[in-house]
Short mmCIF file of C-alpha atoms in Angstrom, two decimals:
data_model
loop_
_atom_site.label_atom_id
_atom_site.label_comp_id
_atom_site.label_asym_id
_atom_site.label_seq_id
_atom_site.Cartn_x
_atom_site.Cartn_y
_atom_site.Cartn_z
CA MET E 1 83.63 66.14 52.47
CA LYS E 2 85.60 68.55 54.63
CA LYS E 3 85.67 68.03 58.38
CA ARG E 4 83.86 70.87 60.15
CA ILE E 5 85.63 72.45 63.14
CA ALA E 6 83.76 74.86 65.39
CA LEU E 7 85.57 77.87 66.84
CA LEU E 8 84.10 79.48 69.95
CA GLY E 9 85.07 81.06 73.24
CA ILE E 10 84.15 83.03 76.36
CA TYR E 11 87.09 84.94 77.75
CA HIS E 12 87.18 86.73 81.08
CA GLU E 13 89.74 87.05 83.86
CA THR E 14 87.66 87.63 86.97
CA ASN E 15 88.90 89.41 90.08
CA THR E 16 86.51 88.35 92.82
CA PHE E 17 87.89 91.05 95.14
CA SER E 18 86.80 93.84 92.81
CA GLN E 19 83.51 95.57 93.53
CA GLN E 20 82.94 96.24 89.81
CA LEU E 21 80.56 93.57 88.54
CA THR E 22 81.04 92.48 84.93
CA THR E 23 77.72 92.87 83.15
CA LEU E 24 76.59 91.94 79.66
CA ALA E 25 77.32 95.53 78.63
CA GLU E 26 81.03 95.02 79.41
CA PHE E 27 81.15 92.06 77.02
CA ARG E 28 79.18 93.99 74.40
CA SER E 29 81.68 96.88 74.59
CA GLY E 30 84.66 94.49 74.61
CA PHE E 31 84.65 91.90 71.84
CA TRP E 32 81.28 90.37 70.96
CA LEU E 33 81.99 88.54 67.72
CA GLU E 34 79.54 86.30 65.90
CA GLU E 35 80.32 83.96 63.03
CA GLY E 36 82.39 85.64 60.30
CA ALA E 37 83.22 88.64 62.50
CA ILE E 38 85.67 86.41 64.41
CA THR E 39 87.90 85.71 61.44
CA GLU E 40 87.53 89.29 60.24
CA GLU E 41 88.91 90.58 63.55
CA TYR E 42 91.69 88.04 64.11
CA ARG E 43 92.93 86.75 60.75
CA GLY E 44 96.60 87.73 60.45
CA ALA E 45 96.83 89.11 64.00
CA HIS E 46 98.82 87.75 66.96
CA HIS E 47 96.02 86.19 69.00
CA GLU E 48 95.49 82.46 69.65
CA ILE E 49 92.45 82.69 67.39
CA SER E 50 94.80 83.96 64.67
CA GLY E 51 96.95 80.84 65.02
CA ILE E 52 93.89 78.60 64.85
CA ILE E 53 92.67 80.36 61.71
CA GLU E 54 96.10 80.07 60.08
CA VAL E 55 96.35 76.31 60.53
CA MET E 56 92.75 75.45 59.74
CA GLU E 57 92.52 77.61 56.63
CA SER E 58 95.78 76.18 55.27
CA SER E 59 94.28 72.68 55.05
CA ASP E 60 91.98 71.49 52.28
CA GLU E 61 90.54 68.84 54.62
CA TYR E 62 88.95 71.24 57.09
CA GLU E 63 86.28 73.91 57.23
CA LEU E 64 86.63 76.30 60.16
CA VAL E 65 83.16 77.25 61.38
CA SER E 66 83.34 80.46 63.39
CA VAL E 67 80.55 80.40 65.96
CA PHE E 68 80.91 82.93 68.78
CA TYR E 69 83.53 84.75 70.88
CA ALA E 70 82.92 87.12 73.80
CA TYR E 71 85.58 89.05 75.72
CA ALA E 72 85.39 91.67 78.47
CA THR E 73 88.24 93.60 80.09
CA PRO E 74 89.26 91.91 83.38
CA SER E 75 87.10 93.10 86.26
CA GLY E 76 84.83 91.77 88.99
CA MET E 77 82.38 88.90 89.16
CA VAL E 78 80.47 88.11 85.96
CA THR E 79 76.80 88.59 86.75
CA ALA E 80 74.40 85.69 86.45
CA ASP E 81 72.43 87.63 83.85
CA ALA E 82 75.57 88.25 81.80
CA LEU E 83 76.53 84.58 81.74
CA GLU E 84 72.97 83.58 80.88
CA GLY E 85 72.89 86.08 78.01
CA ILE E 86 76.26 84.94 76.66
CA LEU E 87 75.42 81.24 76.85
CA SER E 88 71.99 81.75 75.32
CA ARG E 89 73.56 83.33 72.24
CA LEU E 90 76.44 80.86 72.16
CA TRP E 91 74.17 77.80 72.13
CA GLU E 92 71.83 79.42 69.60
CA LEU E 93 74.72 79.96 67.16
CA TYR E 94 76.26 76.59 68.03
CA ASP E 95 73.05 74.76 67.12
CA LYS E 96 72.52 76.89 64.01
CA ASN E 97 75.96 76.18 62.52
CA GLY E 98 76.39 72.48 63.42
CA PRO E 99 77.10 69.62 63.17
CA TYR E 100 80.84 69.52 63.94
CA ASP E 101 83.62 66.98 63.72
CA GLY E 102 85.72 68.84 66.28
CA ILE E 103 85.59 71.95 68.45
CA LEU E 104 88.35 74.47 69.16
CA VAL E 105 87.65 76.54 72.26
CA VAL E 106 89.15 79.77 73.56
CA PRO E 107 88.41 80.17 77.28
CA HIS E 108 90.54 82.25 79.63
CA GLY E 109 90.47 79.76 82.49
CA ALA E 110 89.98 82.24 85.35
CA GLY E 111 86.36 83.19 84.76
CA VAL E 112 84.05 83.40 87.79
CA SER E 113 80.34 84.18 87.71
CA GLU E 114 77.89 84.88 90.51
CA ASN E 115 76.18 81.53 90.12
CA HIS E 116 79.08 79.43 88.78
CA PRO E 117 82.45 79.96 90.54
CA ASP E 118 84.12 77.64 88.01
CA MET E 119 82.62 79.53 85.08
CA ASP E 120 84.90 78.03 82.43
CA GLY E 121 84.44 74.53 83.76
CA TYR E 122 80.69 75.05 83.73
CA TRP E 123 80.37 76.10 80.09
CA LEU E 124 82.97 73.57 78.90
CA GLN E 125 81.02 70.81 80.66
CA GLN E 126 77.84 72.01 78.96
CA LEU E 127 79.67 72.00 75.64
CA ARG E 128 80.86 68.43 76.22
CA ALA E 129 77.30 67.34 76.98
CA ARG E 130 76.08 68.87 73.71
CA ALA E 131 78.95 67.57 71.59
CA GLY E 132 79.12 64.06 73.02
CA ASP E 133 82.20 62.09 74.02
CA GLN E 134 83.35 61.30 70.47
CA VAL E 135 83.88 64.88 69.29
CA PRO E 136 87.33 66.20 70.28
CA ILE E 137 87.34 69.49 72.19
CA ILE E 138 90.73 71.20 72.23
CA GLY E 139 91.48 74.64 73.56
CA THR E 140 93.89 77.35 74.51
CA LEU E 141 94.22 79.00 77.91
CA ASP E 142 95.72 82.10 79.42
CA PRO E 143 98.52 80.93 81.76
CA HIS E 144 96.77 82.91 84.51
CA ALA E 145 94.03 80.31 84.41
CA ASN E 146 93.09 78.58 87.65
CA VAL E 147 92.42 75.24 86.01
CA SER E 148 89.84 72.96 87.60
CA PRO E 149 89.50 69.20 87.16
CA LEU E 150 86.18 69.94 85.42
CA MET E 151 87.92 72.02 82.74
CA ALA E 152 90.45 69.25 82.13
CA ASP E 153 87.84 66.48 82.17
CA SER E 154 85.61 68.32 79.67
CA THR E 155 88.35 68.71 77.04
CA ASN E 156 90.83 66.52 75.18
CA GLY E 157 93.70 68.97 75.35
CA LEU E 158 94.38 72.45 76.71
CA PHE E 159 97.35 74.60 75.70
CA PRO E 160 98.19 77.70 77.78
CA TYR E 161 100.50 80.37 76.47
CA GLN E 162 103.98 79.87 77.90
CA THR E 163 105.14 83.48 77.95
CA ASN E 164 104.34 86.33 80.31
CA PRO E 165 104.02 88.93 78.83
CA HIS E 166 101.90 86.82 76.48
CA ILE E 167 103.60 87.07 73.10
CA ASP E 168 103.23 83.43 71.98
CA GLN E 169 99.45 83.36 71.67
CA ALA E 170 99.38 82.69 67.92
CA ARG E 171 101.86 79.82 68.38
CA VAL E 172 99.64 78.24 71.02
CA GLY E 173 96.61 78.56 68.75
CA ARG E 174 98.53 76.74 66.03
CA GLU E 175 99.48 74.03 68.52
CA ALA E 176 95.85 73.45 69.51
CA ALA E 177 94.76 73.29 65.86
CA ARG E 178 97.52 70.83 64.99
CA MET E 179 96.44 68.51 67.79
CA MET E 180 92.94 68.55 66.31
CA ILE E 181 94.39 67.49 62.96
CA ALA E 182 96.47 64.79 64.65
CA ILE E 183 93.30 63.31 66.14
CA LEU E 184 90.96 63.59 63.17
CA SER E 185 93.33 63.02 60.24
CA GLU E 186 96.01 60.81 61.76
CA GLY E 187 93.97 58.83 64.29
CA ARG E 188 96.29 59.62 67.18
CA LYS E 189 94.99 59.32 70.75
CA PHE E 190 95.89 61.54 73.68
CA THR E 191 95.25 61.68 77.42
CA GLN E 192 95.27 64.90 79.44
CA THR E 193 96.39 65.08 83.08
CA LEU E 194 96.06 68.09 85.38
CA VAL E 195 98.73 68.43 88.08
CA GLN E 196 97.68 71.04 90.64
CA LEU E 197 100.60 72.35 92.70
CA PRO E 198 100.08 73.20 96.40
CA LEU E 199 101.23 76.75 95.71
CA ALA E 200 100.24 79.97 94.00
CA ILE E 201 103.10 81.83 92.33
CA SER E 202 103.17 85.46 93.45
CA ILE E 203 102.26 87.85 90.63
CA GLU E 204 105.61 89.69 90.54
CA GLN E 205 107.41 86.34 90.20
CA GLN E 206 105.44 85.39 87.07
CA TYR E 207 107.78 86.99 84.51
CA THR E 208 108.76 84.06 82.29
CA SER E 209 112.06 85.52 81.08
CA GLU E 210 113.53 85.29 84.59
CA SER E 211 113.68 82.81 87.45
CA PRO E 212 111.72 81.20 88.96
CA CYS E 213 109.38 80.82 85.96
CA LEU E 214 112.17 80.50 83.39
CA ASP E 215 113.49 77.54 85.38
CA LEU E 216 110.02 75.99 85.57
CA LEU E 217 109.62 76.23 81.81
CA GLN E 218 112.98 74.56 81.23
CA LEU E 219 112.01 71.83 83.68
CA ALA E 220 108.73 71.30 81.82
CA GLU E 221 110.57 70.84 78.51
CA ASN E 222 113.10 68.45 80.06
CA VAL E 223 110.32 66.39 81.65
CA ARG E 224 108.38 66.31 78.38
CA ALA E 225 111.37 65.00 76.44
CA GLN E 226 112.45 62.52 79.10
CA HIS E 227 109.02 60.91 79.44
CA ARG E 228 108.07 61.21 75.75
CA LEU E 229 105.01 63.32 76.49
CA TYR E 230 103.21 65.22 73.74
CA SER E 231 103.03 68.39 75.83
CA VAL E 232 103.88 69.73 79.29
CA SER E 233 102.55 73.23 79.99
CA LEU E 234 102.93 75.54 82.97
CA LEU E 235 99.98 77.44 84.41
CA LEU E 236 100.94 80.39 86.59
CA GLY E 237 97.50 80.81 88.13
CA PHE E 238 95.52 83.94 88.97
CA PRO E 239 95.80 85.01 92.62
CA TYR E 240 92.78 87.34 92.68
CA ALA E 241 90.04 84.72 92.41
CA ASP E 242 88.59 83.15 95.55
CA VAL E 243 87.85 79.75 94.04
CA ALA E 244 88.64 76.14 94.88
CA GLU E 245 90.98 75.78 91.89
CA LEU E 246 93.15 78.80 92.81
CA GLY E 247 96.84 78.07 92.27
CA SER E 248 99.59 77.12 89.88
CA ALA E 249 99.55 73.88 87.90
CA PHE E 250 100.87 71.87 84.98
CA ILE E 251 98.92 70.23 82.17
CA LEU E 252 100.45 67.02 80.81
CA ILE E 253 99.32 65.43 77.55
CA SER E 254 100.47 61.90 76.79
CA GLU E 255 100.10 60.02 73.50
CA THR E 256 98.93 56.43 73.28
CA GLY E 257 101.62 54.23 71.74
CA HIS E 258 104.35 56.82 72.26
CA THR E 259 104.36 57.85 75.92
CA PRO E 260 105.22 55.03 78.39
CA SER E 261 102.25 54.02 80.56
CA SER E 262 103.88 55.48 83.66
CA GLY E 263 105.11 58.62 81.89
CA SER E 264 102.54 61.10 83.15
CA ARG E 265 102.68 59.85 86.74
CA GLU E 266 106.48 59.96 86.86
CA ALA E 267 106.54 63.39 85.22
CA ALA E 268 104.02 64.70 87.74
CA GLY E 269 106.20 63.42 90.57
CA GLU E 270 109.24 65.26 89.21
CA LEU E 271 107.33 68.52 88.79
CA LEU E 272 105.88 68.34 92.30
CA GLY E 273 109.26 67.45 93.77
CA TYR E 274 110.89 70.45 92.12
CA ALA E 275 108.14 72.73 93.42
CA ARG E 276 108.72 71.49 96.95
CA ARG E 277 112.50 72.03 96.79
CA HIS E 278 112.16 75.57 95.42
CA LEU E 279 108.97 76.57 97.23
CA HIS E 280 110.13 79.90 98.66
CA SER E 281 111.41 81.17 95.33
CA PHE E 282 107.78 81.59 94.21
CA ASN E 283 107.04 84.36 96.72
CA GLY E 284 109.05 87.47 95.84
CA LYS E 285 110.04 90.62 97.68
CA LYS E 286 107.57 93.48 97.61
CA LEU E 287 108.97 97.03 97.36
CA HIS E 288 106.98 100.20 98.13
CA ILE E 289 107.51 103.35 96.06
CA ARG E 290 109.41 104.82 99.01
CA ASP E 291 111.87 101.93 98.72
CA TRP E 292 112.39 102.75 95.04
CA ILE E 293 112.69 106.55 95.21
CA PRO E 294 116.27 106.59 96.62
CA LEU E 295 117.35 104.39 93.69
CA PHE E 296 115.96 106.61 90.92
CA PRO E 297 118.93 109.03 90.58
CA GLY E 298 121.11 106.19 89.26
CA MET E 299 118.54 104.99 86.72
CA GLU E 300 118.45 105.97 83.05
CA LYS E 301 115.20 107.71 82.16
CA PRO E 302 112.46 107.02 81.42
CA VAL E 303 111.85 104.55 84.24
CA LEU E 304 108.83 102.23 83.97
CA LEU E 305 106.89 102.06 87.23
CA LEU E 306 104.60 99.03 87.33
CA ASP E 307 101.60 99.79 89.54
CA MET E 308 100.91 96.28 90.82
CA GLY E 309 97.96 97.19 93.07
CA ASP E 310 96.06 98.83 90.19
CA ASN E 311 96.73 96.19 87.56
CA VAL E 312 94.05 96.73 84.90
CA GLY E 313 94.81 93.35 83.32
CA GLY E 314 94.09 91.78 86.71
CA GLY E 315 90.70 93.42 87.11
CA SER E 316 91.53 96.63 89.00
CA SER E 317 89.73 99.97 88.73
CA ALA E 318 92.45 101.80 86.70
CA GLN E 319 91.66 104.84 88.87
CA SER E 320 94.45 104.87 91.46
CA THR E 321 96.55 108.03 91.77
CA HIS E 322 98.77 106.55 94.50
CA LEU E 323 102.01 106.63 92.49
CA LEU E 324 101.24 110.03 91.00
CA GLU E 325 100.79 111.47 94.49
CA GLU E 326 103.93 109.81 95.88
CA LEU E 327 106.07 111.03 92.98
CA ASP E 328 104.64 114.54 93.27
CA ARG E 329 105.37 114.52 96.99
CA ALA E 330 108.98 113.59 96.22
CA GLY E 331 109.30 116.39 93.66
CA LEU E 332 109.35 113.97 90.70
CA SER E 333 106.84 115.37 88.26
CA ARG E 334 107.90 114.54 84.67
CA THR E 335 105.50 111.62 84.77
CA PHE E 336 103.05 109.96 82.39
CA ILE E 337 100.06 108.06 83.75
CA CYS E 338 96.76 106.82 82.30
CA ILE E 339 93.69 106.97 84.53
CA TYR E 340 90.14 105.77 83.86
CA ASP E 341 87.88 108.69 84.70
CA PRO E 342 84.95 109.24 82.32
CA ALA E 343 83.54 112.01 84.53
CA ALA E 344 86.76 114.03 84.23
CA VAL E 345 86.77 113.51 80.45
CA GLU E 346 83.19 114.77 80.29
CA ARG E 347 84.04 117.84 82.37
CA LEU E 348 86.88 118.71 80.00
CA GLY E 349 84.66 118.08 76.99
CA ASN E 350 82.17 120.61 78.32
CA ALA E 351 84.74 123.16 79.50
CA SER E 352 84.99 126.54 77.77
CA GLY E 353 88.68 126.85 78.61
CA VAL E 354 91.38 125.34 80.78
CA PRO E 355 89.83 124.71 84.22
CA ALA E 356 91.57 126.11 87.29
CA GLU E 357 91.46 122.68 88.94
CA LEU E 358 90.43 119.16 88.01
CA THR E 359 89.73 116.24 90.32
CA VAL E 360 90.85 112.87 88.94
CA GLY E 361 90.93 109.26 90.08
CA GLU E 362 89.18 107.36 92.83
CA ASN E 363 90.71 109.29 95.75
CA GLY E 364 89.84 112.78 94.57
CA TYR E 365 93.35 113.86 93.59
CA VAL E 366 93.28 117.52 92.54
CA ILE E 367 95.48 118.64 89.65
CA VAL E 368 96.05 122.09 88.15
CA PRO E 369 95.90 121.79 84.34
CA GLU E 370 98.16 123.91 82.19
CA SER E 371 96.67 122.61 78.94
CA TYR E 372 94.62 119.75 77.61
CA ARG E 373 93.41 118.23 74.37
CA LEU E 374 90.56 115.86 73.58
CA ILE E 375 91.25 112.68 71.57
CA GLU E 376 89.06 109.92 70.15
CA GLY E 377 90.96 107.24 72.09
CA LYS E 378 91.49 104.66 69.34
CA PHE E 379 94.79 103.14 68.23
CA LYS E 380 96.24 100.00 66.66
CA GLU E 381 99.06 97.63 67.66
CA LEU E 382 100.46 95.68 64.71
CA THR E 383 103.25 93.75 66.46
CA PRO E 384 103.02 90.83 68.92
CA LYS E 385 102.30 92.23 72.37
CA HIS E 386 100.59 90.92 75.48
CA GLY E 387 96.97 90.04 74.72
CA GLY E 388 97.40 89.74 70.96
CA PHE E 389 95.09 92.71 70.36
CA VAL E 390 95.23 94.84 67.23
CA ASN E 391 92.41 97.32 67.81
CA TYR E 392 92.22 99.35 71.03
CA ASP E 393 89.47 101.73 72.07
CA MET E 394 89.85 103.90 75.19
CA GLY E 395 86.61 105.75 74.50
CA ALA E 396 86.50 109.52 74.43
CA SER E 397 89.71 110.61 76.15
CA ALA E 398 91.78 113.62 77.12
CA ILE E 399 95.47 114.33 77.58
CA VAL E 400 96.15 116.83 80.36
CA ARG E 401 99.45 118.53 81.09
CA THR E 402 99.66 119.96 84.62
CA VAL E 403 101.50 123.08 85.75
CA ASN E 404 104.15 120.93 87.46
CA GLY E 405 104.89 118.82 84.38
CA GLN E 406 102.70 115.73 84.79
CA THR E 407 101.02 114.26 81.71
CA ILE E 408 97.78 112.50 82.53
CA MET E 409 95.76 110.56 79.96
CA LEU E 410 92.13 110.31 81.05
CA THR E 411 89.95 107.65 79.41
CA SER E 412 86.26 106.77 79.28
CA LEU E 413 86.95 103.03 79.04
CA ARG E 414 89.33 101.04 81.23
CA THR E 415 92.33 100.31 79.03
CA VAL E 416 95.10 97.76 79.54
CA PRO E 417 98.66 99.16 79.11
CA PHE E 418 99.76 96.59 76.57
CA SER E 419 100.88 98.85 73.72
CA LEU E 420 103.30 101.76 73.38
CA GLN E 421 100.99 103.01 70.62
CA GLN E 422 98.77 104.30 73.41
CA LEU E 423 101.34 107.11 73.65
CA LEU E 424 102.84 107.26 70.16
CA ALA E 425 99.49 107.44 68.35
CA TYR E 426 98.88 110.74 70.16
CA ASP E 427 102.37 112.22 69.71
CA LEU E 428 103.56 111.46 73.24
CA GLN E 429 107.25 110.53 73.12
CA PRO E 430 108.38 108.18 75.93
CA GLU E 431 111.79 109.85 76.18
CA SER E 432 110.12 113.12 77.17
CA PHE E 433 109.20 111.60 80.54
CA ASP E 434 111.30 110.63 83.55
CA PHE E 435 108.70 108.13 84.76
CA ILE E 436 106.00 106.17 82.94
CA VAL E 437 103.39 104.57 85.19
CA ALA E 438 101.86 101.41 83.71
CA LYS E 439 99.00 99.85 85.60
CA GLY E 440 100.18 96.26 85.40
CA VAL E 441 102.90 93.86 86.54
CA ASN E 442 104.46 91.80 83.77
CA ALA E 443 102.16 92.41 80.79
CA PRO E 444 103.37 95.98 80.03
CA ILE E 445 107.00 94.87 79.82
CA ALA E 446 106.62 93.68 76.22
CA ALA E 447 105.42 97.14 75.21
CA TYR E 448 107.91 99.24 77.17
CA LYS E 449 111.13 97.25 77.52
CA ASP E 450 112.71 98.82 74.43
CA VAL E 451 112.25 102.38 75.71
CA CYS E 452 112.63 101.84 79.48
CA ARG E 453 115.87 100.20 80.59
CA HIS E 454 114.75 100.17 84.22
CA LEU E 455 111.53 98.42 85.25
CA CYS E 456 110.34 98.85 88.85
CA LYS E 457 107.57 96.61 90.18
CA VAL E 458 105.95 98.72 92.89
CA ASP E 459 103.88 97.29 95.74
CA THR E 460 100.84 99.56 95.76
CA PRO E 461 97.40 99.27 97.39
CA GLY E 462 94.39 98.08 95.45
CA ASP E 463 92.31 95.14 94.26
CA THR E 464 95.41 93.56 92.71
CA SER E 465 97.85 93.93 95.60
CA ALA E 466 100.98 91.89 94.91
CA ASP E 467 100.68 90.22 98.32
CA MET E 468 97.82 87.76 97.94
CA THR E 469 97.86 87.00 101.68
CA ARG E 470 96.34 90.46 102.26
CA PHE E 471 93.04 89.18 100.85
CA THR E 472 90.49 87.07 102.71
CA PHE E 473 89.79 83.77 100.93
CA HIS E 474 86.90 81.45 101.73
CA HIS E 475 87.04 78.85 98.95
CA ARG E 476 90.72 78.20 98.12
CA ARG E 477 92.51 74.89 98.49
CA SER E 478 94.49 74.25 101.67
CA PRO E 479 97.36 73.84 102.28
CA LEU E 480 98.46 76.36 99.67
CA PHE E 481 101.72 78.30 99.74
CA PRO E 482 102.22 81.21 100.56
CA PHE E 483 99.23 80.99 102.92
CA GLU E 484 100.51 77.81 104.53
CA GLU E 485 103.66 75.72 104.40
CA PRO E 486 102.45 72.50 102.71
CA PRO E 487 103.62 69.20 104.24
CA ALA E 488 105.67 66.72 102.21
CA GLU E 489 102.63 64.61 101.33
CA ALA E 490 101.03 67.58 99.54
CA PHE E 491 103.75 67.22 96.89
CA GLU E 492 103.09 63.55 96.16
CA ALA E 493 101.77 62.64 92.70
#
């Protein structure tokens, strides 16, 4: 008889500083996938679920039982009602489709709800109680997870993506599935250890193709090989969540009979020691748009401007016009920007001609349209990009060209800037612009690096300000760099 492996997940990156609560409707309009709809959406794609499906369906020994997966675009606190509704349906489908020999889970790791600050730890603990101690629970994580001891204690192994932008999601899904096979088919035994660092890596320093994160990843691989560990994974952390587990970390997985008994402890000591020696490299320099403007004449166009304070993938409003206004003020108008403004889309949809003026964004920025066109707002991304999504839906949308040369895409749904198809699908050529504003930090780089030789991370105001010390925290660990300078003992394993 085939071994039955459940596949399920709740995925939300929660910005507790955002005033936009995440309701059940946001999950319903995101991805609410039940049973076979999960494999239908993700088979052959570039998501971690895709990697899980690939490995499990390639084995004659296993039956992958798709249970439930819910995703909402990053935003504010998940309401208590939303979490209750999600869990009610999850447990209903879980009980209906059981029993299971193993469970593969897909949490984000930075979920926060009104009644459960450690949202992912809460539902994973509930899952462990239902499954019992003998059923292996293995999962994937977004590296922006703020991992709690409860998350680690409730699972046998967690595998975060190791790239930012996240382009290795399918690989990580395969890794999680293969560990499940190692346990159930080969009888191998593993132990997971969470190493929380007394620091939170600043968001603009979290690009894994450059230092300091590139160096951390190389260190992790060296430590894994030296101490014969099964896995050593870096977690960047998510700075916009006021929770006790805020911060960067490593997850170590040792294997009984292969890893020396002191392997995990010694590896943890090396990782903590490195973090102490390189502490200040994790807090980068923040540059305002006015710092960048004098440098633009020497840059090949188009230039990608990363709007760090209105980072949609970090839970921002997607409504800031700050960069648009600053560029306009400087006489730099050949700009593309995408703004979430359903009211403006509706006004254009009801207009009998080109309006004399149009107010867009959260600060009431007034533009003078020259022309506009309405679009359905759907497009596909078929190559590996941050998030692993294939199908995108911006809702009813409009593309407005202003009299001074700005191109503004207005959407009815907040949309992450993870795919160049957002432009190409609607005949917008990147090379026709001098500046492309992407509301993100590192995630858009995978989509735009081939068309924008110059990438400028801009320190802008908003719910995702690059300087985390600008926010007031009540629940975080202390000492935690860059808020405090941790003493030597904080780096002891």
